[in-house]
Amino acid sequence: MAVETVSMDQIVSLSRRRGFVFPSSEIYGGLGSTYDYGHYGVLLKNNIKARWFEAMILERDDMVALDSAVILHPRVWEASGHVEGFSDPLVDCRTCKLRFRADKLEDSQCGRKPSKHPGETPECDLTEPRQFNLMFETTVGPVQEEGSRAYLRPETAQGIFINFKNVLQIARRRPPFGIAQIGKSFRNEITPGNFLFRVREFEQMEMEFFVPPEESERWYRYWIDERLNWYLRYGLRQSRLRVREHGPEERSHYSQGTSDLEYLYPIGWSELEGVANRGDFDLTRHTEFSTTKLEYVGPDGERYVPHVIEPAVSVERIIVAMLVDAYDEEVVGERERTVLRFHPQIAPVSAAILPLIAKHDGLVSKARSLYEELRKRHSVEYDDNGAIGRRYRRQDEIGTPWAFTIDEQTLSDDTVTVRDRDSLAQERLPIGSVRGWLDDALERDWKTPKAD
Ligand code: ATP
């Protein structure tokens, strides 16, 4: 029996219990919708970022990396349109004193009657919507004065556009080519929530792909497919993913075409990643505001402003999708187990090394030396704490794909058992071949055993 649907509460509770994600500032009563990542959360995040970095940069010839600042010149955000237009419509309720996004009332709960939406009870007294800018303001320098106002970036993309000329000259690129970066972004969301799905501080993975204008439609389609395939490659089920193209009325001011890659979260189909054809909007605006020409000039004198295709996603939305997709419960024998069926290259720990008996010097020394060898190349964990069944279940809950167990037989024939998280199959391997076996296993194609 496998779990077909999982609730956000189950994900939140497992994440907390196993130390993936904690509500932030808990000892001070918490700060709404802000989270801290524990050990396994950090490992999981690192793996997601590493797989993205490999696919977007290391495995390609047409991409370079960038790491731009969080606080940019304030004019950047005037040029980008964020100062004027990066806002959501906000309504206040004079009765319950809560604030809501006017365009998301159906997704919100009334402060007095959570079974109803704001505006649905006779007591609700909503104000007219007004625009609320989502950028966090800060002050640069010791004096708070006119001209010292700056913003925490609400997206990483603008840091890429303002470096276009640097990359063109120094990395000697010509379109089509891309610039990719991973970094924190900040949005003062009116109604954050649904665990990590909508938070105020998140880590974006964005790439701007600069192309000759006449090729933009082709590359837009290419990047939708490419990003969809990345999710399938790392195990998300096809039936839980779909592409939804925005209608003209839904698109941002800069967009010539936008598609959301949506995942079937416990809250319903929602945006996991956006792929946008931004045209020449950004380079043109930064040319206008900075007076630095951002264009491509070819060796034979041809010049044009490239068009831009942008796939943008946050690590947080991927984490929620991967946790939901991986979560499973089943009864094995008489016992129930919870298991995270992560793709092996996503799982925080690749393998556990377990001496069957913790107090047995011979077993411990074999297990420790296998652990020392494997940890040089992989994220592995040594665990001698408690009954073996409990240790297996602990590893299942953090999604460790394999466990190597060292038992009495190891002392006589130098073999260990390897237990597979998904099939629960066990086989014996020579201890000397474990390292190669694990290298190969991590490289193998993997498909979730959960029904599609
Ligand atoms: P939404 O409509 O859900 O507010 P958006 O269309 O404003 O999202 P974009 O500006 O396209 O989002 O941001 C690109 C990506 O960044 C999104 O696809 C999502 O993965 C991520 N993202 C945006 N806002 C948040 C947030 N508050 N918390 C977590 N991730 C976010």
CSV table of C-alpha atoms and ligand atoms in Angstrom, one decimal:
chain,number,residue,atom,x,y,z
A,1,MET,CA,0.0,0.0,0.0
A,2,ALA,CA,1.6,3.3,-1.0
A,3,VAL,CA,0.5,6.8,-0.4
A,4,GLU,CA,-1.1,8.5,-3.3
A,5,THR,CA,-1.7,11.9,-1.7
A,6,VAL,CA,0.1,13.5,1.1
A,7,SER,CA,-0.9,16.6,3.1
A,8,MET,CA,1.2,19.6,3.8
A,9,ASP,CA,1.0,18.8,7.5
A,10,GLN,CA,2.6,15.4,7.0
A,11,ILE,CA,5.5,17.1,5.1
A,12,VAL,CA,5.9,19.8,7.7
A,13,SER,CA,5.8,17.3,10.6
A,14,LEU,CA,8.4,14.9,9.0
A,15,SER,CA,10.6,17.9,8.1
A,16,ARG,CA,10.6,19.0,11.6
A,17,ARG,CA,10.9,15.6,13.2
A,18,ARG,CA,13.9,14.6,11.1
A,19,GLY,CA,15.6,18.0,11.2
A,20,PHE,CA,15.2,19.1,7.6
A,21,VAL,CA,13.4,22.4,8.3
A,22,PHE,CA,12.6,24.3,11.6
A,23,PRO,CA,10.3,27.3,12.0
A,24,SER,CA,12.7,30.2,12.5
A,25,SER,CA,13.2,32.1,15.8
A,26,GLU,CA,11.1,29.6,17.6
A,27,ILE,CA,12.5,30.4,21.1
A,28,TYR,CA,11.2,33.9,20.5
A,29,GLY,CA,7.8,32.7,19.5
A,30,GLY,CA,8.6,32.3,15.8
A,31,LEU,CA,8.5,34.8,12.9
A,32,GLY,CA,5.7,33.8,10.6
A,33,SER,CA,6.7,31.9,7.4
A,34,THR,CA,10.4,32.1,8.1
A,35,TYR,CA,12.4,28.8,8.3
A,36,ASP,CA,15.8,27.6,9.2
A,37,TYR,CA,17.3,24.5,7.6
A,38,GLY,CA,18.8,21.8,9.7
A,39,HIS,CA,21.5,19.3,8.7
A,40,TYR,CA,19.5,17.2,6.3
A,41,GLY,CA,17.7,20.2,4.9
A,42,VAL,CA,21.1,21.8,4.1
A,43,LEU,CA,22.3,18.6,2.4
A,44,LEU,CA,19.1,18.3,0.4
A,45,LYS,CA,19.3,22.0,-0.7
A,46,ASN,CA,22.9,21.5,-1.7
A,47,ASN,CA,22.1,18.5,-3.8
A,48,ILE,CA,19.2,20.3,-5.6
A,49,LYS,CA,21.5,23.3,-6.3
A,50,ALA,CA,24.3,21.1,-7.5
A,51,ARG,CA,22.0,19.2,-9.9
A,52,TRP,CA,20.7,22.5,-11.3
A,53,PHE,CA,24.2,23.8,-11.6
A,54,GLU,CA,25.4,20.7,-13.4
A,55,ALA,CA,22.5,20.7,-15.9
A,56,MET,CA,22.5,24.5,-16.5
A,57,ILE,CA,26.3,25.2,-16.5
A,58,LEU,CA,28.7,22.3,-16.2
A,59,GLU,CA,27.1,20.1,-18.9
A,60,ARG,CA,26.8,22.9,-21.4
A,61,ASP,CA,29.1,25.0,-23.6
A,62,ASP,CA,26.8,28.0,-23.9
A,63,MET,CA,26.5,29.1,-20.2
A,64,VAL,CA,28.5,31.0,-17.6
A,65,ALA,CA,27.9,31.4,-13.9
A,66,LEU,CA,27.5,34.6,-12.0
A,67,ASP,CA,27.0,35.6,-8.3
A,68,SER,CA,25.8,39.2,-8.1
A,69,ALA,CA,25.1,41.3,-5.0
A,70,VAL,CA,21.9,41.3,-3.0
A,71,ILE,CA,21.8,45.1,-2.7
A,72,LEU,CA,22.2,46.8,-6.1
A,73,HIS,CA,22.1,50.4,-7.1
A,74,PRO,CA,18.5,51.6,-6.5
A,75,ARG,CA,18.2,52.8,-10.1
A,76,VAL,CA,18.3,49.1,-11.2
A,77,TRP,CA,14.9,48.7,-9.7
A,78,GLU,CA,13.5,51.8,-11.4
A,79,ALA,CA,14.8,50.5,-14.7
A,80,SER,CA,13.4,47.1,-14.2
A,81,GLY,CA,9.9,48.4,-13.3
A,82,HIS,CA,10.0,47.0,-9.7
A,83,VAL,CA,9.7,50.4,-7.9
A,84,GLU,CA,6.7,51.3,-9.9
A,85,GLY,CA,5.0,48.1,-10.5
A,86,PHE,CA,6.2,45.2,-8.3
A,87,SER,CA,3.2,45.2,-6.1
A,88,ASP,CA,0.2,43.1,-5.2
A,89,PRO,CA,-3.3,44.5,-4.4
A,90,LEU,CA,-3.8,44.5,-0.6
A,91,VAL,CA,-7.0,44.7,1.3
A,92,ASP,CA,-7.4,45.1,5.1
A,93,CYS,CA,-10.3,43.7,7.1
A,94,ARG,CA,-11.4,46.4,9.6
A,95,THR,CA,-13.1,43.7,11.8
A,96,CYS,CA,-10.3,41.0,12.2
A,97,LYS,CA,-7.4,43.4,11.4
A,98,LEU,CA,-5.9,40.9,9.0
A,99,ARG,CA,-4.5,41.7,5.5
A,100,PHE,CA,-5.1,39.8,2.4
A,101,ARG,CA,-4.1,39.7,-1.3
A,102,ALA,CA,-7.2,41.0,-3.1
A,103,ASP,CA,-6.5,38.6,-6.0
A,104,LYS,CA,-6.1,35.6,-3.7
A,105,LEU,CA,-9.1,35.9,-1.4
A,106,GLU,CA,-10.3,32.4,-2.4
A,107,ASP,CA,-7.0,31.0,-1.1
A,108,SER,CA,-7.2,32.9,2.2
A,109,GLN,CA,-9.1,32.2,5.4
A,110,CYS,CA,-11.3,34.7,7.2
A,111,GLY,CA,-9.6,35.7,10.5
A,112,ARG,CA,-12.8,35.0,12.5
A,113,LYS,CA,-14.2,32.1,10.6
A,114,PRO,CA,-11.4,30.1,9.0
A,115,SER,CA,-13.9,27.9,7.2
A,116,LYS,CA,-14.9,31.0,5.1
A,117,HIS,CA,-12.9,33.2,2.8
A,118,PRO,CA,-12.4,36.9,3.6
A,119,GLY,CA,-15.5,39.0,2.7
A,120,GLU,CA,-17.9,36.0,3.0
A,121,THR,CA,-19.2,36.6,6.5
A,122,PRO,CA,-21.6,39.4,7.4
A,123,GLU,CA,-19.0,40.8,9.9
A,124,CYS,CA,-16.2,41.0,7.2
A,125,ASP,CA,-15.4,44.7,6.5
A,126,LEU,CA,-12.8,44.9,3.7
A,127,THR,CA,-11.2,48.1,2.5
A,128,GLU,CA,-10.8,48.9,-1.1
A,129,PRO,CA,-7.7,47.3,-2.6
A,130,ARG,CA,-4.5,49.4,-2.7
A,131,GLN,CA,-1.1,48.5,-4.2
A,132,PHE,CA,1.5,47.3,-1.9
A,133,ASN,CA,5.1,47.1,-3.1
A,134,LEU,CA,6.7,43.8,-2.2
A,135,MET,CA,10.3,45.0,-2.1
A,136,PHE,CA,12.1,45.2,1.3
A,137,GLU,CA,13.6,48.6,1.8
A,138,THR,CA,16.8,49.2,3.6
A,139,THR,CA,19.3,52.0,4.2
A,140,VAL,CA,22.8,52.0,2.9
A,141,GLY,CA,25.4,53.8,5.1
A,142,PRO,CA,25.1,55.1,8.6
A,143,VAL,CA,22.6,57.9,8.0
A,144,GLN,CA,19.1,57.4,7.0
A,145,GLU,CA,18.5,60.2,4.6
A,146,GLU,CA,17.2,60.9,1.1
A,147,GLY,CA,19.3,59.0,-1.3
A,148,SER,CA,20.3,56.3,1.1
A,149,ARG,CA,17.3,54.1,0.4
A,150,ALA,CA,18.1,50.7,-1.2
A,151,TYR,CA,16.3,47.4,-1.7
A,152,LEU,CA,16.9,43.8,-1.0
A,153,ARG,CA,16.7,42.2,-4.4
A,154,PRO,CA,13.3,40.6,-5.1
A,155,GLU,CA,14.8,38.5,-7.9
A,156,THR,CA,18.3,37.6,-9.0
A,157,ALA,CA,17.7,38.3,-12.7
A,158,GLN,CA,18.5,42.0,-12.7
A,159,GLY,CA,22.0,41.3,-11.4
A,160,ILE,CA,22.5,39.3,-14.5
A,161,PHE,CA,21.2,42.0,-16.9
A,162,ILE,CA,23.5,44.7,-15.5
A,163,ASN,CA,26.5,42.4,-16.0
A,164,PHE,CA,25.6,41.6,-19.6
A,165,LYS,CA,28.4,43.8,-20.9
A,166,ASN,CA,31.1,42.3,-18.6
A,167,VAL,CA,30.2,38.8,-19.6
A,168,LEU,CA,30.1,39.6,-23.3
A,169,GLN,CA,33.5,41.2,-23.2
A,170,ILE,CA,35.4,39.1,-20.7
A,171,ALA,CA,33.8,35.7,-21.3
A,172,ARG,CA,33.9,36.4,-25.1
A,173,ARG,CA,30.4,35.1,-25.7
A,174,ARG,CA,28.0,35.6,-28.5
A,175,PRO,CA,24.3,34.8,-28.5
A,176,PRO,CA,22.8,32.3,-28.0
A,177,PHE,CA,24.4,32.1,-24.5
A,178,GLY,CA,23.2,32.2,-21.0
A,179,ILE,CA,24.2,33.5,-17.6
A,180,ALA,CA,23.0,31.6,-14.6
A,181,GLN,CA,23.0,32.3,-10.9
A,182,ILE,CA,21.8,31.0,-7.6
A,183,GLY,CA,21.1,33.3,-4.7
A,184,LYS,CA,18.8,34.7,-2.1
A,185,SER,CA,15.8,36.9,-3.0
A,186,PHE,CA,13.4,38.7,-0.7
A,187,ARG,CA,9.8,39.6,-1.1
A,188,ASN,CA,7.6,41.1,1.5
A,189,GLU,CA,4.7,38.8,0.5
A,190,ILE,CA,1.3,39.9,1.9
A,191,THR,CA,0.1,36.3,2.6
A,192,PRO,CA,3.1,34.0,2.8
A,193,GLY,CA,2.3,30.4,3.8
A,194,ASN,CA,1.9,26.8,2.8
A,195,PHE,CA,5.2,25.9,4.4
A,196,LEU,CA,8.1,26.8,2.1
A,197,PHE,CA,5.9,27.4,-0.9
A,198,ARG,CA,5.6,31.1,-0.3
A,199,VAL,CA,8.1,32.6,2.0
A,200,ARG,CA,9.6,36.1,2.3
A,201,GLU,CA,13.2,35.0,2.0
A,202,PHE,CA,14.1,32.3,-0.6
A,203,GLU,CA,16.8,31.1,-2.8
A,204,GLN,CA,16.3,31.5,-6.5
A,205,MET,CA,17.9,29.7,-9.4
A,206,GLU,CA,17.6,31.8,-12.4
A,207,MET,CA,19.1,31.8,-15.9
A,208,GLU,CA,18.9,34.5,-18.6
A,209,PHE,CA,19.5,33.1,-22.1
A,210,PHE,CA,20.4,35.8,-24.6
A,211,VAL,CA,19.4,35.0,-28.2
A,212,PRO,CA,19.1,36.7,-31.6
A,213,PRO,CA,15.5,38.2,-31.7
A,214,GLU,CA,14.3,36.0,-34.5
A,215,GLU,CA,15.2,32.8,-32.5
A,216,SER,CA,13.4,33.7,-29.3
A,217,GLU,CA,10.3,31.6,-29.8
A,218,ARG,CA,12.3,28.5,-30.6
A,219,TRP,CA,14.5,29.0,-27.5
A,220,TYR,CA,11.5,29.7,-25.3
A,221,ARG,CA,10.0,26.3,-26.3
A,222,TYR,CA,13.4,24.7,-25.9
A,223,TRP,CA,13.8,25.9,-22.3
A,224,ILE,CA,10.3,24.8,-21.3
A,225,ASP,CA,11.1,21.2,-22.5
A,226,GLU,CA,14.6,21.3,-21.0
A,227,ARG,CA,13.4,22.3,-17.5
A,228,LEU,CA,10.5,19.9,-17.6
A,229,ASN,CA,13.0,17.1,-18.4
A,230,TRP,CA,15.2,18.1,-15.5
A,231,TYR,CA,12.3,17.4,-13.1
A,232,LEU,CA,11.6,14.1,-14.7
A,233,ARG,CA,15.3,13.2,-14.6
A,234,TYR,CA,15.3,13.8,-10.9
A,235,GLY,CA,12.3,11.7,-10.2
A,236,LEU,CA,9.2,13.8,-10.1
A,237,ARG,CA,6.3,11.9,-11.5
A,238,GLN,CA,5.1,13.0,-14.9
A,239,SER,CA,1.4,12.9,-13.9
A,240,ARG,CA,2.1,15.6,-11.2
A,241,LEU,CA,3.8,18.0,-13.6
A,242,ARG,CA,2.2,20.1,-16.3
A,243,VAL,CA,2.9,23.2,-18.4
A,244,ARG,CA,0.4,26.0,-18.2
A,245,GLU,CA,0.8,28.8,-20.7
A,246,HIS,CA,-0.3,32.3,-19.5
A,247,GLY,CA,-2.9,34.2,-21.5
A,248,PRO,CA,-2.0,37.7,-22.6
A,249,GLU,CA,-3.9,39.3,-19.7
A,250,GLU,CA,-1.9,37.3,-17.1
A,251,ARG,CA,1.6,38.1,-18.4
A,252,SER,CA,4.0,40.6,-16.8
A,253,HIS,CA,4.6,43.9,-18.4
A,254,TYR,CA,7.9,42.6,-19.9
A,255,SER,CA,6.7,39.3,-21.1
A,256,GLN,CA,6.1,38.1,-24.7
A,257,GLY,CA,5.2,34.7,-23.5
A,258,THR,CA,5.2,32.9,-20.1
A,259,SER,CA,4.6,29.3,-19.1
A,260,ASP,CA,4.4,28.0,-15.6
A,261,LEU,CA,5.7,24.5,-14.9
A,262,GLU,CA,3.1,23.5,-12.4
A,263,TYR,CA,3.3,20.7,-9.8
A,264,LEU,CA,0.3,19.1,-8.1
A,265,TYR,CA,1.1,20.3,-4.6
A,266,PRO,CA,-1.3,19.4,-1.7
A,267,ILE,CA,-2.8,22.9,-2.3
A,268,GLY,CA,-3.6,22.0,-5.9
A,269,TRP,CA,-1.8,22.7,-9.2
A,270,SER,CA,0.6,25.6,-8.5
A,271,GLU,CA,3.6,27.3,-10.0
A,272,LEU,CA,6.8,25.4,-9.5
A,273,GLU,CA,8.9,27.3,-12.1
A,274,GLY,CA,8.3,30.0,-14.6
A,275,VAL,CA,9.7,30.2,-18.1
A,276,ALA,CA,9.4,33.6,-19.7
A,277,ASN,CA,10.2,35.2,-23.0
A,278,ARG,CA,11.2,38.6,-21.8
A,279,GLY,CA,12.0,40.0,-25.2
A,280,ASP,CA,14.5,42.9,-25.2
A,281,PHE,CA,12.7,44.7,-22.3
A,282,ASP,CA,15.5,44.5,-19.7
A,283,LEU,CA,18.5,45.3,-21.8
A,284,THR,CA,16.7,48.2,-23.4
A,285,ARG,CA,15.6,49.6,-20.1
A,286,HIS,CA,19.0,49.3,-18.5
A,287,THR,CA,20.5,50.9,-21.6
A,288,GLU,CA,18.1,53.8,-21.2
A,289,PHE,CA,18.6,54.3,-17.4
A,290,SER,CA,22.3,53.7,-17.2
A,291,THR,CA,23.2,55.1,-20.7
A,292,THR,CA,25.5,52.1,-21.1
A,293,LYS,CA,24.7,50.4,-24.4
A,294,LEU,CA,23.7,46.8,-23.7
A,295,GLU,CA,23.7,45.2,-27.2
A,296,TYR,CA,25.6,42.6,-29.2
A,297,VAL,CA,28.0,43.8,-31.9
A,298,GLY,CA,29.2,41.0,-34.2
A,299,PRO,CA,32.6,40.7,-35.8
A,300,ASP,CA,31.1,41.9,-39.1
A,301,GLY,CA,29.5,45.0,-37.5
A,302,GLU,CA,26.0,43.5,-37.1
A,303,ARG,CA,24.4,44.8,-34.0
A,304,TYR,CA,21.2,44.0,-32.1
A,305,VAL,CA,19.7,43.9,-28.6
A,306,PRO,CA,19.3,40.2,-27.8
A,307,HIS,CA,16.0,38.8,-26.6
A,308,VAL,CA,16.0,36.9,-23.3
A,309,ILE,CA,14.5,33.6,-22.2
A,310,GLU,CA,14.3,33.1,-18.5
A,311,PRO,CA,13.7,29.9,-16.5
A,312,ALA,CA,13.3,30.9,-12.8
A,313,VAL,CA,12.6,28.8,-9.8
A,314,SER,CA,13.2,28.8,-6.1
A,315,VAL,CA,15.0,25.9,-4.2
A,316,GLU,CA,12.1,26.1,-1.7
A,317,ARG,CA,9.4,25.2,-4.3
A,318,ILE,CA,11.5,22.4,-5.5
A,319,ILE,CA,12.0,21.1,-2.0
A,320,VAL,CA,8.3,21.0,-1.3
A,321,ALA,CA,7.6,19.3,-4.6
A,322,MET,CA,10.3,16.7,-4.0
A,323,LEU,CA,9.2,16.0,-0.5
A,324,VAL,CA,5.6,15.6,-1.6
A,325,ASP,CA,6.6,13.4,-4.5
A,326,ALA,CA,9.0,11.3,-2.4
A,327,TYR,CA,6.8,10.8,0.7
A,328,ASP,CA,5.4,7.3,1.1
A,329,GLU,CA,4.1,5.1,3.8
A,330,GLU,CA,3.7,1.4,3.7
A,331,VAL,CA,3.3,-1.7,5.9
A,332,VAL,CA,6.2,-4.1,5.8
A,333,GLY,CA,5.5,-7.3,7.7
A,334,GLU,CA,3.5,-6.0,10.6
A,335,ARG,CA,5.2,-2.7,10.8
A,336,GLU,CA,4.5,0.6,9.2
A,337,ARG,CA,7.3,2.6,7.7
A,338,THR,CA,7.5,6.2,6.4
A,339,VAL,CA,10.0,6.5,3.5
A,340,LEU,CA,11.2,9.4,1.4
A,341,ARG,CA,11.8,7.9,-2.1
A,342,PHE,CA,14.2,10.6,-3.2
A,343,HIS,CA,16.2,10.3,-6.4
A,344,PRO,CA,19.6,8.9,-5.1
A,345,GLN,CA,21.4,12.1,-6.3
A,346,ILE,CA,18.9,14.3,-4.4
A,347,ALA,CA,18.8,12.3,-1.1
A,348,PRO,CA,20.7,14.1,1.6
A,349,VAL,CA,22.6,11.0,2.6
A,350,SER,CA,23.7,8.5,-0.1
A,351,ALA,CA,24.4,5.6,2.2
A,352,ALA,CA,24.4,4.6,5.8
A,353,ILE,CA,27.1,2.3,7.3
A,354,LEU,CA,25.7,0.3,10.1
A,355,PRO,CA,27.6,-2.2,12.4
A,356,LEU,CA,25.0,-4.8,13.4
A,357,ILE,CA,26.2,-4.8,17.0
A,358,ALA,CA,27.4,-1.5,18.4
A,359,LYS,CA,29.6,-2.9,21.1
A,360,HIS,CA,31.5,-5.4,19.0
A,361,ASP,CA,35.0,-4.1,18.4
A,362,GLY,CA,35.6,-6.2,15.3
A,363,LEU,CA,32.4,-5.0,13.6
A,364,VAL,CA,32.9,-1.4,14.6
A,365,SER,CA,36.4,-1.2,13.3
A,366,LYS,CA,35.4,-2.7,9.9
A,367,ALA,CA,32.4,-0.4,9.7
A,368,ARG,CA,34.4,2.7,10.7
A,369,SER,CA,37.0,2.0,8.1
A,370,LEU,CA,34.4,1.5,5.3
A,371,TYR,CA,32.8,4.8,6.5
A,372,GLU,CA,36.1,6.6,6.4
A,373,GLU,CA,36.7,5.4,2.9
A,374,LEU,CA,33.2,6.3,1.5
A,375,ARG,CA,33.0,9.7,3.2
A,376,LYS,CA,35.9,11.0,1.1
A,377,ARG,CA,33.6,11.0,-1.9
A,378,HIS,CA,30.0,10.8,-0.8
A,379,SER,CA,27.6,12.0,1.8
A,380,VAL,CA,27.4,9.0,4.1
A,381,GLU,CA,26.4,8.4,7.7
A,382,TYR,CA,27.7,6.1,10.3
A,383,ASP,CA,25.1,4.9,12.8
A,384,ASP,CA,25.5,2.4,15.6
A,385,ASN,CA,22.7,3.8,17.8
A,386,GLY,CA,19.8,1.4,18.6
A,387,ALA,CA,18.3,-1.7,17.2
A,388,ILE,CA,19.0,-2.3,13.5
A,389,GLY,CA,15.3,-2.1,12.5
A,390,ARG,CA,15.1,1.3,14.1
A,391,ARG,CA,18.2,2.5,12.3
A,392,TYR,CA,16.8,1.4,9.0
A,393,ARG,CA,13.6,3.2,9.6
A,394,ARG,CA,15.5,6.4,10.5
A,395,GLN,CA,17.4,6.2,7.3
A,396,ASP,CA,14.1,5.5,5.4
A,397,GLU,CA,12.6,8.7,6.8
A,398,ILE,CA,15.5,10.8,5.6
A,399,GLY,CA,15.5,9.1,2.2
A,400,THR,CA,18.8,7.3,2.3
A,401,PRO,CA,18.8,5.0,-0.7
A,402,TRP,CA,21.2,2.3,0.6
A,403,ALA,CA,22.5,0.9,3.9
A,404,PHE,CA,25.6,-1.2,4.2
A,405,THR,CA,25.4,-3.5,7.2
A,406,ILE,CA,28.5,-5.1,8.8
A,407,ASP,CA,27.7,-8.3,10.6
A,408,GLU,CA,29.5,-11.4,12.0
A,409,GLN,CA,29.8,-12.9,8.5
A,410,THR,CA,31.8,-9.8,7.5
A,411,LEU,CA,34.5,-11.0,9.9
A,412,SER,CA,34.8,-14.4,8.2
A,413,ASP,CA,34.4,-13.6,4.5
A,414,ASP,CA,34.7,-9.8,4.2
A,415,THR,CA,31.3,-9.3,2.7
A,416,VAL,CA,28.6,-6.8,3.8
A,417,THR,CA,24.9,-6.6,3.1
A,418,VAL,CA,23.5,-3.8,1.1
A,419,ARG,CA,19.8,-3.0,1.7
A,420,ASP,CA,17.8,-1.1,-0.9
A,421,ARG,CA,15.4,1.6,0.5
A,422,ASP,CA,12.7,1.1,-2.1
A,423,SER,CA,12.6,-2.7,-2.8
A,424,LEU,CA,14.0,-3.7,0.6
A,425,ALA,CA,16.0,-6.3,-1.2
A,426,GLN,CA,19.3,-7.3,0.4
A,427,GLU,CA,22.4,-8.7,-1.2
A,428,ARG,CA,25.9,-9.4,-0.1
A,429,LEU,CA,28.9,-7.7,-1.6
A,430,PRO,CA,32.6,-8.0,-1.0
A,431,ILE,CA,33.6,-5.1,1.3
A,432,GLY,CA,36.3,-4.0,-1.2
A,433,SER,CA,33.8,-3.5,-3.9
A,434,VAL,CA,31.4,-1.2,-2.0
A,435,ARG,CA,33.0,2.0,-3.1
A,436,GLY,CA,32.7,1.1,-6.8
A,437,TRP,CA,29.3,-0.3,-6.3
A,438,LEU,CA,28.1,3.0,-4.7
A,439,ASP,CA,29.7,5.1,-7.5
A,440,ASP,CA,27.8,3.0,-10.1
A,441,ALA,CA,24.5,2.9,-8.2
A,442,LEU,CA,24.5,6.7,-8.0
A,443,GLU,CA,25.0,7.0,-11.7
A,444,ARG,CA,22.2,4.6,-12.7
A,445,ASP,CA,18.9,5.8,-14.1
A,446,TRP,CA,16.3,5.9,-11.4
A,447,LYS,CA,12.6,5.9,-11.5
A,448,THR,CA,10.3,6.2,-8.5
A,449,PRO,CA,8.5,3.0,-7.5
A,450,LYS,CA,5.4,5.2,-6.7
A,451,ALA,CA,2.6,4.8,-9.1
A,452,ASP,CA,2.6,7.6,-11.8
B,1,ATP,P1,3.6,33.7,-7.6
B,1,ATP,O1,2.7,34.0,-8.7
B,1,ATP,O2,3.5,32.3,-7.0
B,1,ATP,O3,3.7,34.8,-6.6
B,1,ATP,P2,5.6,34.7,-9.3
B,1,ATP,O4,5.0,34.5,-10.7
B,1,ATP,O5,5.6,36.1,-8.7
B,1,ATP,O6,5.1,33.6,-8.3
B,1,ATP,P3,8.3,34.8,-10.3
B,1,ATP,O7,8.4,36.2,-10.0
B,1,ATP,O8,8.1,34.3,-11.6
B,1,ATP,O9,7.1,34.3,-9.3
B,1,ATP,O10,9.5,34.0,-9.5
B,1,ATP,C1,10.1,33.0,-10.1
B,1,ATP,C2,10.1,31.8,-9.2
B,1,ATP,O11,10.6,32.1,-7.9
B,1,ATP,C3,8.7,31.1,-9.0
B,1,ATP,O12,8.4,30.3,-10.0
B,1,ATP,C4,8.9,30.4,-7.7
B,1,ATP,O13,9.6,29.1,-8.0
B,1,ATP,C5,9.9,31.3,-6.9
B,1,ATP,N1,9.2,32.2,-6.0
B,1,ATP,C6,8.6,33.3,-6.2
B,1,ATP,N2,8.1,33.9,-5.1
B,1,ATP,C7,8.4,33.0,-4.1
B,1,ATP,C8,8.2,32.9,-2.7
B,1,ATP,N3,7.6,34.0,-2.1
B,1,ATP,N4,8.6,31.9,-2.0
B,1,ATP,C9,9.2,30.9,-2.6
B,1,ATP,N5,9.5,30.8,-3.9
B,1,ATP,C10,9.1,31.9,-4.7
